[in-house]
CSV table of C-alpha atoms in Angstrom, one decimal:
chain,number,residue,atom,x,y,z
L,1,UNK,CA,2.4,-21.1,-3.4
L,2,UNK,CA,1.2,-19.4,-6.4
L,3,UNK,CA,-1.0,-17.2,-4.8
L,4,UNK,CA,1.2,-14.2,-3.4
L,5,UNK,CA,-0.5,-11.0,-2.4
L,6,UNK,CA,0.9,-7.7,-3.4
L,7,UNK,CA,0.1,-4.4,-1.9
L,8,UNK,CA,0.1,-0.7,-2.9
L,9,UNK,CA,1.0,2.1,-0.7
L,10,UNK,CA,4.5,1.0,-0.2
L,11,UNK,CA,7.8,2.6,-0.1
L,12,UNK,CA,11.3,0.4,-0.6
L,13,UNK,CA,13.8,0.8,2.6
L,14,UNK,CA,17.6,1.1,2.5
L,15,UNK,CA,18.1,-2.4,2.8
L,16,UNK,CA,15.6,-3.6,0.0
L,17,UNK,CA,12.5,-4.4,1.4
L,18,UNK,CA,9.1,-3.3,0.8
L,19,UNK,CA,7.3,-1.2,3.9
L,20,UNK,CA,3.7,-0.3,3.8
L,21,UNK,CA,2.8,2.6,4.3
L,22,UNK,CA,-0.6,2.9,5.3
L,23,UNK,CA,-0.1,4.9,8.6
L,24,UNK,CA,1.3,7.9,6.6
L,25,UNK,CA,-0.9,7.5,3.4
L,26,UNK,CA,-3.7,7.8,5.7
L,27,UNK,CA,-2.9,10.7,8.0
L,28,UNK,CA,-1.9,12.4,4.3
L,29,UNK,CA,-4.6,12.1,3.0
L,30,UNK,CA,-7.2,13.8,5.8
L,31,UNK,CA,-4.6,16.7,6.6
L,32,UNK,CA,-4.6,18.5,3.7
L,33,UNK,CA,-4.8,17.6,-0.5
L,34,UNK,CA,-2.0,14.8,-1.6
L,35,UNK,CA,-2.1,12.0,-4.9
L,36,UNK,CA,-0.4,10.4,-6.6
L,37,UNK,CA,1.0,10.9,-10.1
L,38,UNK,CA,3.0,8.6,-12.6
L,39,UNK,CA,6.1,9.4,-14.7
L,40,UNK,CA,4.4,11.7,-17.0
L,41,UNK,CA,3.0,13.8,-13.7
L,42,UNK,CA,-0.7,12.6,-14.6
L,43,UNK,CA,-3.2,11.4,-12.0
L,44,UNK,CA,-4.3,8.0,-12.9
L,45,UNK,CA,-7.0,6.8,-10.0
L,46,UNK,CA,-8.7,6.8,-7.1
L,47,UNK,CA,-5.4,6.9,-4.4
L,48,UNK,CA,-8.2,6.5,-1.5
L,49,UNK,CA,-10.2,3.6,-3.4
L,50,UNK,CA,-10.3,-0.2,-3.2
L,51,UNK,CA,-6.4,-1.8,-3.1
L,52,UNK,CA,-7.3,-4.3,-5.8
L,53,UNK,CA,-7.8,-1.3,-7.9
L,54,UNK,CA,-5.2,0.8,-7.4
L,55,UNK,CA,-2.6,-2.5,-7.6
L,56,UNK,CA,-4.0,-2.6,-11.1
L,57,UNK,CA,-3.3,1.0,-11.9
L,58,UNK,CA,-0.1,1.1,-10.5
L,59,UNK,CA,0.6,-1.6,-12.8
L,60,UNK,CA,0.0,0.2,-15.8
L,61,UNK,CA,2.7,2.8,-15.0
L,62,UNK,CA,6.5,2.8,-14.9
L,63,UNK,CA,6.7,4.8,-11.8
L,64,UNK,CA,4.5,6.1,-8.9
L,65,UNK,CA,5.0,9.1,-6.8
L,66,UNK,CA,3.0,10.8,-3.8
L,67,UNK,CA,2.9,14.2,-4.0
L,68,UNK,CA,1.9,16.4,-0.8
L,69,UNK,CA,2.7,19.8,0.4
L,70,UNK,CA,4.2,20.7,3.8
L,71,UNK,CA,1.1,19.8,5.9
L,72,UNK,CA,0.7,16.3,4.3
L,73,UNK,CA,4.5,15.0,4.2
L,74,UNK,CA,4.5,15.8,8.0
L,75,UNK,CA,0.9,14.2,8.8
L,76,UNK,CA,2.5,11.4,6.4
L,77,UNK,CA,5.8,11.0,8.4
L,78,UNK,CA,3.9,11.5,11.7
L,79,UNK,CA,2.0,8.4,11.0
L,80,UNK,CA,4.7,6.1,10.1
L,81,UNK,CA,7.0,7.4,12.9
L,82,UNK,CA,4.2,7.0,15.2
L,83,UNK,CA,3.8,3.8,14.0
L,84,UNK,CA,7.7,3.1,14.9
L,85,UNK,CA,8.2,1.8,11.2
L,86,UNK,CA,11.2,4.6,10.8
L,87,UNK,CA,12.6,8.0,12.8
L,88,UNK,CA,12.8,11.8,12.4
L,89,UNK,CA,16.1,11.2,11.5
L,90,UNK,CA,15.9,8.7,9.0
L,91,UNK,CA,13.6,11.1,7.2
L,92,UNK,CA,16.5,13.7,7.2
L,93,UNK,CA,18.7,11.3,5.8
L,94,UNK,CA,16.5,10.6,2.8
L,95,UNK,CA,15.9,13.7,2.0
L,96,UNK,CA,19.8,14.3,1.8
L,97,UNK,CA,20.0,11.4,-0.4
L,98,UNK,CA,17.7,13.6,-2.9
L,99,UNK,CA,16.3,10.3,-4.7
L,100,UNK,CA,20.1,8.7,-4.6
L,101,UNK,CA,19.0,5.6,-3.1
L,102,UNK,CA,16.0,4.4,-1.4
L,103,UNK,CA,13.7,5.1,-0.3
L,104,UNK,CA,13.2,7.9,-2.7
L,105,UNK,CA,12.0,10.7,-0.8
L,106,UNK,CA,13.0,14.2,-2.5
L,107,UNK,CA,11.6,18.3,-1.5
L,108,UNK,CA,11.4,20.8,-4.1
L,109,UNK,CA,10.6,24.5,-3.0
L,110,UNK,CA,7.8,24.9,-6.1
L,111,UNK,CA,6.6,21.9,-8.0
L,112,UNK,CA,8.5,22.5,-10.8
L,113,UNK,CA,12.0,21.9,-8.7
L,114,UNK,CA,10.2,18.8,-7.8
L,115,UNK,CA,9.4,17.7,-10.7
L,116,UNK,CA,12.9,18.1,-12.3
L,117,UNK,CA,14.0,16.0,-9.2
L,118,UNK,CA,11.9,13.5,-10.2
L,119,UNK,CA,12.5,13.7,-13.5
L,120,UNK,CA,8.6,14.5,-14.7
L,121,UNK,CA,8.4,16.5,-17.8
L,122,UNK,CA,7.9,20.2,-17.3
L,123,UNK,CA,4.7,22.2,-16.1
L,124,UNK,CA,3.5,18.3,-15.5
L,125,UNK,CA,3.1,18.6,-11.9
L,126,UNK,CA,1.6,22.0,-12.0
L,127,UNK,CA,-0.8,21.3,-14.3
L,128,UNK,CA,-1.6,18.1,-12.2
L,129,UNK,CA,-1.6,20.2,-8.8
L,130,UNK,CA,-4.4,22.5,-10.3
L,131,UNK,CA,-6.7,20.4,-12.0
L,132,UNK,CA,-6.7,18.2,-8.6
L,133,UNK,CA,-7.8,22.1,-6.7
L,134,UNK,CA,-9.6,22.4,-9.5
L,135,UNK,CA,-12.1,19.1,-8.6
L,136,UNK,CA,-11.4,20.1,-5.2
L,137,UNK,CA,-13.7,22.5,-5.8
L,138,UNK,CA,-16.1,21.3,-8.2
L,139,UNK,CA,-16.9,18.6,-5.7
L,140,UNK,CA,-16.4,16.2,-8.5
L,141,UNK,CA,-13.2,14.2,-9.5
L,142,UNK,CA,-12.6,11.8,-12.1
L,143,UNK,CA,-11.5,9.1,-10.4
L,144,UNK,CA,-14.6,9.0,-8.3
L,145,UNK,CA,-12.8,9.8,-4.9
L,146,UNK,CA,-14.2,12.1,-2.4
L,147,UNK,CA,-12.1,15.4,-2.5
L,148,UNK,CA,-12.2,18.2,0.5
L,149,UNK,CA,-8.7,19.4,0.4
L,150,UNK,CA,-6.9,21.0,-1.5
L,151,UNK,CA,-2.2,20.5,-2.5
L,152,UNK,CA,-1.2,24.1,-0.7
L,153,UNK,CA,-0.3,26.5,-2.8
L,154,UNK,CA,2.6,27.5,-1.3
L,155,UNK,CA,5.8,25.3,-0.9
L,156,UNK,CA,7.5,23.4,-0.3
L,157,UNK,CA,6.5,20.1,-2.0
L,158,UNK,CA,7.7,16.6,-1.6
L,159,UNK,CA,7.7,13.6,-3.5
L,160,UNK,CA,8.0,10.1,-1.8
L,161,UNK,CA,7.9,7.2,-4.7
L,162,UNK,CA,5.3,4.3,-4.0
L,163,UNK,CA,5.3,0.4,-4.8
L,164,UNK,CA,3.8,-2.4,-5.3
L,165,UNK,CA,4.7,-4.8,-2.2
L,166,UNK,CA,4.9,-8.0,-2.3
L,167,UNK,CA,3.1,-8.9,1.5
L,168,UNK,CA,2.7,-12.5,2.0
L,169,UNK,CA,1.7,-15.7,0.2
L,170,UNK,CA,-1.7,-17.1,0.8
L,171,UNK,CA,-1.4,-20.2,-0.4
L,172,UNK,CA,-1.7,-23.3,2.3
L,173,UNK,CA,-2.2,-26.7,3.7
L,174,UNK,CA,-4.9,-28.8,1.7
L,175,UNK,CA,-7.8,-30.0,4.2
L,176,UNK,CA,-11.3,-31.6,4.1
L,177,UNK,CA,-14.0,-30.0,5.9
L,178,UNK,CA,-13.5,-31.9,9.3
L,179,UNK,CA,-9.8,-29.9,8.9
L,180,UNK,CA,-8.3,-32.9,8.7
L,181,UNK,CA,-4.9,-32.5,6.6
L,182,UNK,CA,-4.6,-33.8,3.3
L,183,UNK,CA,-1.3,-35.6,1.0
L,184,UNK,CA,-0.8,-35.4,-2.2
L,185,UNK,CA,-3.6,-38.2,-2.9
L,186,UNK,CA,-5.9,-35.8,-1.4
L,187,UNK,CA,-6.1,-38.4,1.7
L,188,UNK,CA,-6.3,-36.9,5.2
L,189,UNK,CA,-3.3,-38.1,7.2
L,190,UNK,CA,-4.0,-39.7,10.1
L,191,UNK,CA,-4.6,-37.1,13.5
L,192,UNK,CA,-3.4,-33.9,11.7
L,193,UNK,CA,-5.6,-31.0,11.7
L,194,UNK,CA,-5.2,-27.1,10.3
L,195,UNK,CA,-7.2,-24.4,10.9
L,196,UNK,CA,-6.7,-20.1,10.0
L,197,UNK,CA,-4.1,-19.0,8.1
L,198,UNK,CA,-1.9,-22.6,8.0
L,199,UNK,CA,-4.8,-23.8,5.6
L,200,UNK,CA,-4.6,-22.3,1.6
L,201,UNK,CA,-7.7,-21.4,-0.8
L,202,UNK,CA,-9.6,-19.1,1.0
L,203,UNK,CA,-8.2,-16.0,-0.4
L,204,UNK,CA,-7.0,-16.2,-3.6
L,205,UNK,CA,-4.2,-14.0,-4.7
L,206,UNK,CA,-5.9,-11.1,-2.8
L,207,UNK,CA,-5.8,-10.3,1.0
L,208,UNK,CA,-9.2,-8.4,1.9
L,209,UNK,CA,-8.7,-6.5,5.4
L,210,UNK,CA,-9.6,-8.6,8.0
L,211,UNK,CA,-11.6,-10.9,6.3
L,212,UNK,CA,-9.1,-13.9,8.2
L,213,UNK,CA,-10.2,-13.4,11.3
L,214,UNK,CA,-13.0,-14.9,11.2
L,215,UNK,CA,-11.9,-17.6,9.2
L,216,UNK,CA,-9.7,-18.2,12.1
L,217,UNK,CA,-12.9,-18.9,14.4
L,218,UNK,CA,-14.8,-20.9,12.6
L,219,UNK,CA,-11.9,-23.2,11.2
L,220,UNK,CA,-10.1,-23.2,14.9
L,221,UNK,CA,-13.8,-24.3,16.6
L,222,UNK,CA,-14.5,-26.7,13.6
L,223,UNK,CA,-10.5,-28.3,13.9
L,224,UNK,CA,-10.9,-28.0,17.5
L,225,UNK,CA,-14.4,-30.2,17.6
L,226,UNK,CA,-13.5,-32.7,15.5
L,227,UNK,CA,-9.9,-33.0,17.2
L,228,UNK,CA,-12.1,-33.7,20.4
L,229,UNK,CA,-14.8,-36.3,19.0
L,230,UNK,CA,-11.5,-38.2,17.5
L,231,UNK,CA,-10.0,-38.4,21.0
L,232,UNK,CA,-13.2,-39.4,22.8
């Protein structure tokens, strides 16, 4: 049970639980220029690159915050609506709220009425906004990820703050390699058998995309063989 698997792109929902929010990051992210910033307003990686990496950044910093103009926040919302995780109208709630309570979801008509919102020092955000055009057009970025569009220039802006998520422990049953359960002497108890997700150690602390399926396969087949040589 030690092994629990945590998640970026996440926002925290009225009643206190974590959402992902990979529907909206990733309809963000191909409409039009959107990153992420930390409390000071600075970039600080790759928001496109490897989860692993990003969980560690995140980690580094007291707070996270998505920034996207008009385009992005609607592809963003259009994702996660689409996705049924919340409604139009829940999204005009939040922004009511103005970062009150969660999720925190706040608009600013320039960046700098954003960033006050969200509490970032002054000129932060701007400066942040052009030097991420600015690699736009280099072709270059310093966080190695692939850049082709570019934070409007005219707002409104919007701010959604991101989490860490805690998603799901991957910790599990103990087996030997006919499946066959195992107690705490490490002795397979008689005529129980595990297979996919019920059985712990294959992943770790970290959850790679779809890497259990087939895990599920080969451990189902194997569980299932030797489940039918024990009842012949």
């Amino acid at each position: 049970m030690e092994f629990v698997n945590v998640q970026p792109n996440s926002i925290v929902l009225p009643s206190g639980l974590g959402q992902y929010c990979n529907p909206g990051v990733g309809k963000a992210y191909g409409t039009s220029g959107a990153f992420i910033v930390n409390e000071k307003g600075e970039r600080f990686a790759n928001e496109q690159g490897g989860a692993y990496e990003l969980i560690q950044a995140m980690k580094e910093n007291e707070a996270s915050y998505l920034i996207l103009d008009e385009a992005s926040f609607q592809a963003f919302n259009q994702g996660m609506t689409g996705s049924k995780i919340y409604t139009d109208e829940d999204v005009e709630t939040w922004l009511k709220n103005n970062g009150a309570s969660n999720p925190v979801m706040v608009g600013g008509e320039t960046l700098e009425d954003l960033g006050r919102t969200l509490n970032i020092p002054e000129g932060a955000l701007t400066a942040a906004a052009e030097a991420y055009n600015q690699a736009v057009e280099a072709g270059t970025d310093e966080f190695g990820r692939a850049l082709s569009l570019k934070l409007g220039s005219d707002g409104p802006y919007y701010g959604i703050q991101m989490w860490l998520r805690y998603y799901a422990t991957l910790g599990g049953l103990h087996v030997n390699e006919q499946m066959q359960v195992l107690n705490t002497a490490q002795e397979p108890v008689e005529g129980l058998y595990a297979a996919g997700e019920a059985v712990g150690g294959l992943e770790g602390d970290i959850y790679l995309g779809g890497s259990l399926f087939g895990w599920a396969m080969t451990s189902g087949y194997k569980a299932g063989t030797t489940v039918a040589d024990a009842i012949q």
